[in-house]
mmCIF file of C-alpha atoms in Angstrom:
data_model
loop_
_atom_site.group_PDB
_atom_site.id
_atom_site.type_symbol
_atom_site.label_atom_id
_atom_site.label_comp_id
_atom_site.label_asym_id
_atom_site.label_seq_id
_atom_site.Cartn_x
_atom_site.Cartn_y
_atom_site.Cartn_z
ATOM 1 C CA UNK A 28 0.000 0.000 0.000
ATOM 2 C CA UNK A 29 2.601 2.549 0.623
ATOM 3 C CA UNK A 30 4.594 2.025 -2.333
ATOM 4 C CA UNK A 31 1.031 2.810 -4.005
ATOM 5 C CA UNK A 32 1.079 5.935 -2.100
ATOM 6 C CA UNK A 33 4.458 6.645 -2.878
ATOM 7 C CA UNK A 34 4.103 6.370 -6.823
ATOM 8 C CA UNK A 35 0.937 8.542 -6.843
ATOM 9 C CA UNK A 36 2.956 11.232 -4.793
ATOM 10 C CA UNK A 37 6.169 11.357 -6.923
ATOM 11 C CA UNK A 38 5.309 11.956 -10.628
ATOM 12 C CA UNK A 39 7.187 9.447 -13.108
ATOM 13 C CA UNK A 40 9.670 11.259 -15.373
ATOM 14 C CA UNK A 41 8.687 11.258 -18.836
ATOM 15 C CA UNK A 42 10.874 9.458 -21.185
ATOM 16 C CA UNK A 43 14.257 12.031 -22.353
ATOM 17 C CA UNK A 44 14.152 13.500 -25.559
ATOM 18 C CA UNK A 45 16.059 12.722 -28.466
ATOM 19 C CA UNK A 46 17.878 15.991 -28.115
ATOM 20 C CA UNK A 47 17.614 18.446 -24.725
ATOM 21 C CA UNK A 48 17.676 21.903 -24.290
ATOM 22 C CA UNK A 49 19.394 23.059 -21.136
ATOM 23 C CA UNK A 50 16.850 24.632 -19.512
ATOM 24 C CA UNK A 51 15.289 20.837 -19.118
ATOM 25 C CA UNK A 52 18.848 19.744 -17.715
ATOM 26 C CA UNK A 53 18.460 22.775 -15.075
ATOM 27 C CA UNK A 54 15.393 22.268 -13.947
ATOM 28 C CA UNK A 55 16.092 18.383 -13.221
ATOM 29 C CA UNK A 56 19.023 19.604 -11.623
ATOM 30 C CA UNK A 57 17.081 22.601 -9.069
ATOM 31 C CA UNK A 58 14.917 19.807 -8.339
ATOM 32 C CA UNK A 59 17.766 17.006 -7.210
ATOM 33 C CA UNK A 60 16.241 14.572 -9.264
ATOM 34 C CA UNK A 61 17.662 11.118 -9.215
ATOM 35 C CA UNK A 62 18.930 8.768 -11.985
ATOM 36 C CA UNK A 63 20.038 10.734 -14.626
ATOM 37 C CA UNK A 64 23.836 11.297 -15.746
ATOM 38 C CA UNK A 65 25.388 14.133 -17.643
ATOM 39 C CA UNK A 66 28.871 13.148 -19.643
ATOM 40 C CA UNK A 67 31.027 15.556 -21.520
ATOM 41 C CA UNK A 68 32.574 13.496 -24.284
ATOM 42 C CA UNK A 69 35.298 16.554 -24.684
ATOM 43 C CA UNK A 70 38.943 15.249 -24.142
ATOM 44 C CA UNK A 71 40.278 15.452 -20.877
ATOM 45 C CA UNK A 72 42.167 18.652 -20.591
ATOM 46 C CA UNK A 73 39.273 20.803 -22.134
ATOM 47 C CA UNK A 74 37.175 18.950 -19.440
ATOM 48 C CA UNK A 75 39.574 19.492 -16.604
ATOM 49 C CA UNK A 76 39.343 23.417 -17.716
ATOM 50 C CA UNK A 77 35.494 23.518 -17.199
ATOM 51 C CA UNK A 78 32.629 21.390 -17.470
ATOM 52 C CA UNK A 79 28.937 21.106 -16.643
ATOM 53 C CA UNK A 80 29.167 20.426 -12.729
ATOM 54 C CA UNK A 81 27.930 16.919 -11.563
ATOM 55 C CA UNK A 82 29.555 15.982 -15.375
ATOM 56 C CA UNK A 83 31.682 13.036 -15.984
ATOM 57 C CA UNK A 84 34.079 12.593 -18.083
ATOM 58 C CA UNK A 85 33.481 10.191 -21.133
ATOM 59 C CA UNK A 86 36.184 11.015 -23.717
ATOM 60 C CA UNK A 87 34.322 9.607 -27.435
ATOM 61 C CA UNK A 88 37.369 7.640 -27.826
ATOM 62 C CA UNK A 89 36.459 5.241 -24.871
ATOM 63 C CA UNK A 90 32.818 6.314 -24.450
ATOM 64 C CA UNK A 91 31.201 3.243 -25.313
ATOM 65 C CA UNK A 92 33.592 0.467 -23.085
ATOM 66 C CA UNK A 93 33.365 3.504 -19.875
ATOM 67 C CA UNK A 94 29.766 4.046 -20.152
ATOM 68 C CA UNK A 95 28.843 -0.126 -20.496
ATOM 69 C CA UNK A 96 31.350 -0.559 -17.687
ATOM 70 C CA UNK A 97 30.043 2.085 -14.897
ATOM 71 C CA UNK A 98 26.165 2.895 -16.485
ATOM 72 C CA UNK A 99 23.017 1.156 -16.352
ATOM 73 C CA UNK A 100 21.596 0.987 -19.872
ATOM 74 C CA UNK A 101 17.652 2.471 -18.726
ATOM 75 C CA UNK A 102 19.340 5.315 -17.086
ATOM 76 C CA UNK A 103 18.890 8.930 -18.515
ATOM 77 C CA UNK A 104 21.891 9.657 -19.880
ATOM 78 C CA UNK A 105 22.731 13.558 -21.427
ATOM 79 C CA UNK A 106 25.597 14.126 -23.508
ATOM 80 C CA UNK A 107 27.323 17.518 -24.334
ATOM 81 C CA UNK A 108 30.844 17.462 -26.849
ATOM 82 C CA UNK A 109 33.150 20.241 -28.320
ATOM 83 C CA UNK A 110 30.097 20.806 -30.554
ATOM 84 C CA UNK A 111 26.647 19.196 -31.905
ATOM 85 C CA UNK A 112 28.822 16.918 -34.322
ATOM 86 C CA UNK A 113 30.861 15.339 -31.395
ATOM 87 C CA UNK A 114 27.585 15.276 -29.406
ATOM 88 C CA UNK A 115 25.373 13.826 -31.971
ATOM 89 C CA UNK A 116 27.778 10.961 -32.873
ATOM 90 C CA UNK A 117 28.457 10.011 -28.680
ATOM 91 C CA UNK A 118 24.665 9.927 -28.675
ATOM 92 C CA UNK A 119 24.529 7.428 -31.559
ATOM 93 C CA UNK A 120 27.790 5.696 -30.173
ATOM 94 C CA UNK A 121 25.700 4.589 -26.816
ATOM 95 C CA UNK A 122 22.078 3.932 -28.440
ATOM 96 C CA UNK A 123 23.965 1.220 -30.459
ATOM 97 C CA UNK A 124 25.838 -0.056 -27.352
ATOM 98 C CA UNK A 125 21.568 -0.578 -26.143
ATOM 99 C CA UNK A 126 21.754 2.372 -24.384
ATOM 100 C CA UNK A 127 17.637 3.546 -23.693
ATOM 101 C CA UNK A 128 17.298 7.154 -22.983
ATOM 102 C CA UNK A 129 20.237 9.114 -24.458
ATOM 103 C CA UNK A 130 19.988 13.086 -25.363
ATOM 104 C CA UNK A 131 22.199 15.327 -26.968
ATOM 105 C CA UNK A 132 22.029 18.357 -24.631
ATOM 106 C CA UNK A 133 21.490 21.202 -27.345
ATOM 107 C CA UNK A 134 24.306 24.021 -27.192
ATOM 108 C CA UNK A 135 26.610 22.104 -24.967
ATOM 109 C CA UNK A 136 28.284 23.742 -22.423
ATOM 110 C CA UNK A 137 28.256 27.577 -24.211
ATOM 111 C CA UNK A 138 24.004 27.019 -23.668
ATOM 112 C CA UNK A 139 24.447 26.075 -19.990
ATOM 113 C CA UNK A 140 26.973 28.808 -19.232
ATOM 114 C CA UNK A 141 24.137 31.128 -20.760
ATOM 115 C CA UNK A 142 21.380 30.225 -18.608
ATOM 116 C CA UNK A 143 23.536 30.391 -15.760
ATOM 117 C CA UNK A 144 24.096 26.313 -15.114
ATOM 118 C CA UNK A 145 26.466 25.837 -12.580
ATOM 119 C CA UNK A 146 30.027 24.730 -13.312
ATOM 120 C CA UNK A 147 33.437 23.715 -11.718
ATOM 121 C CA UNK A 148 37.145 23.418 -13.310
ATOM 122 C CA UNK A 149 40.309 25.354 -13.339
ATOM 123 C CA UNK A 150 38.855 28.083 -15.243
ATOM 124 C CA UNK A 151 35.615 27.838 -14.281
ATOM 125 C CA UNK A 152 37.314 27.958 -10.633
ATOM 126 C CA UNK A 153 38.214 31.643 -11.610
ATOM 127 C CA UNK A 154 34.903 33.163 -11.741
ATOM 128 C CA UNK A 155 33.473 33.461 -8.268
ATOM 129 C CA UNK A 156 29.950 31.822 -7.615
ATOM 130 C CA UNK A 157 26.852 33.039 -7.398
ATOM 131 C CA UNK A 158 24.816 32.989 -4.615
ATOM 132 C CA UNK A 159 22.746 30.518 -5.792
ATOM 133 C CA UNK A 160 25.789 28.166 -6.040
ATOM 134 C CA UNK A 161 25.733 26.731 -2.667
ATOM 135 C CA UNK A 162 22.468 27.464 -0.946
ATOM 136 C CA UNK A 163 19.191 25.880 -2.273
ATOM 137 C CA UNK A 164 16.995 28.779 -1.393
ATOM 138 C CA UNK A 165 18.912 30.945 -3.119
ATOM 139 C CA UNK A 166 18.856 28.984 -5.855
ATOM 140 C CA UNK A 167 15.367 28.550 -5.983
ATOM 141 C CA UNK A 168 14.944 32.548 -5.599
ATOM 142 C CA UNK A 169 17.212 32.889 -8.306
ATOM 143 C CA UNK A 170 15.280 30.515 -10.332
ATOM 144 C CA UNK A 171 12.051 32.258 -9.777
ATOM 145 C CA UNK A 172 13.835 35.470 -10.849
ATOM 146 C CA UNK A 173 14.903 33.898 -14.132
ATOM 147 C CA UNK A 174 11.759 32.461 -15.135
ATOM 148 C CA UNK A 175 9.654 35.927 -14.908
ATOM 149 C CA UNK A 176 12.624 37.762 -16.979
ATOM 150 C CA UNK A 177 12.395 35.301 -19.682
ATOM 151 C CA UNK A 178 8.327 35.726 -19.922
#
């Protein structure tokens, strides 16, 4: 009875797009959803400069023997490259490794930066936070402040 309860309380996450725009990512993320990953297929060092935070590192090269290794295949899976090429063909890399729900995050990491998505690396480490960064009301006030400018 209470997982009943449970399921009727907590809405089911409709299956991921194809391709996501990053304003789908953030929300997910202001919400601490569960079971989703984020990889940046970029090589290392451009990673290691500055990268979507929560991101993990999937260099294309060894994408498809990482992700089999450390990933469930049903998980939700978004994918951000050097650009929409790199992106598109990771994407296509791990839905013919059987991977379910994979989306190409649209824009990449230039798109997150612009709707103020939180990041972390060396050069990211430069540019002080905001004070959403660390404190979930905040973030949430910030969010509500976003969302009536864009209207």
């Amino acid at each position: 009875m209470a997982n009943n309860l449970v399921d009727n309380i907590i809405p089911q996450q409709p299956p991921i797009e194809p391709q996501s725009d990053v304003h789908v990512l953030k929300a997910r993320l202001e919400w601490g959803e569960p079971a989703f990953t984020i990889l940046d297929v970029r090589d290392r060092d451009t990673y290691n400069e500055g990268h979507i935070m929560g991101a993990m590192s999937m260099p294309t090269d060894d994408l498809v023997n990482r992700a089999t290794s450390s990933l469930d295949k049903s998980r939700d899976i978004y994918i951000y490259g050097a650009n929409e090429d790199e992106s598109g063909q990771a994407v296509q890399s791990l839905r013919s490794a059987g991977f379910e729900h994979v989306s190409q995050l649209k824009g990449g990491l230039a798109a997150w930066k612009a709707i103020g998505g939180p990041t972390e690396g060396i050069v990211e480490a430069l540019t002080p936070p905001g004070p959403g960064d660390y404190n979930v009301v905040s973030r949430m006030q910030e969010h509500t402040e976003t969302q009536k400018k864009q209207v």
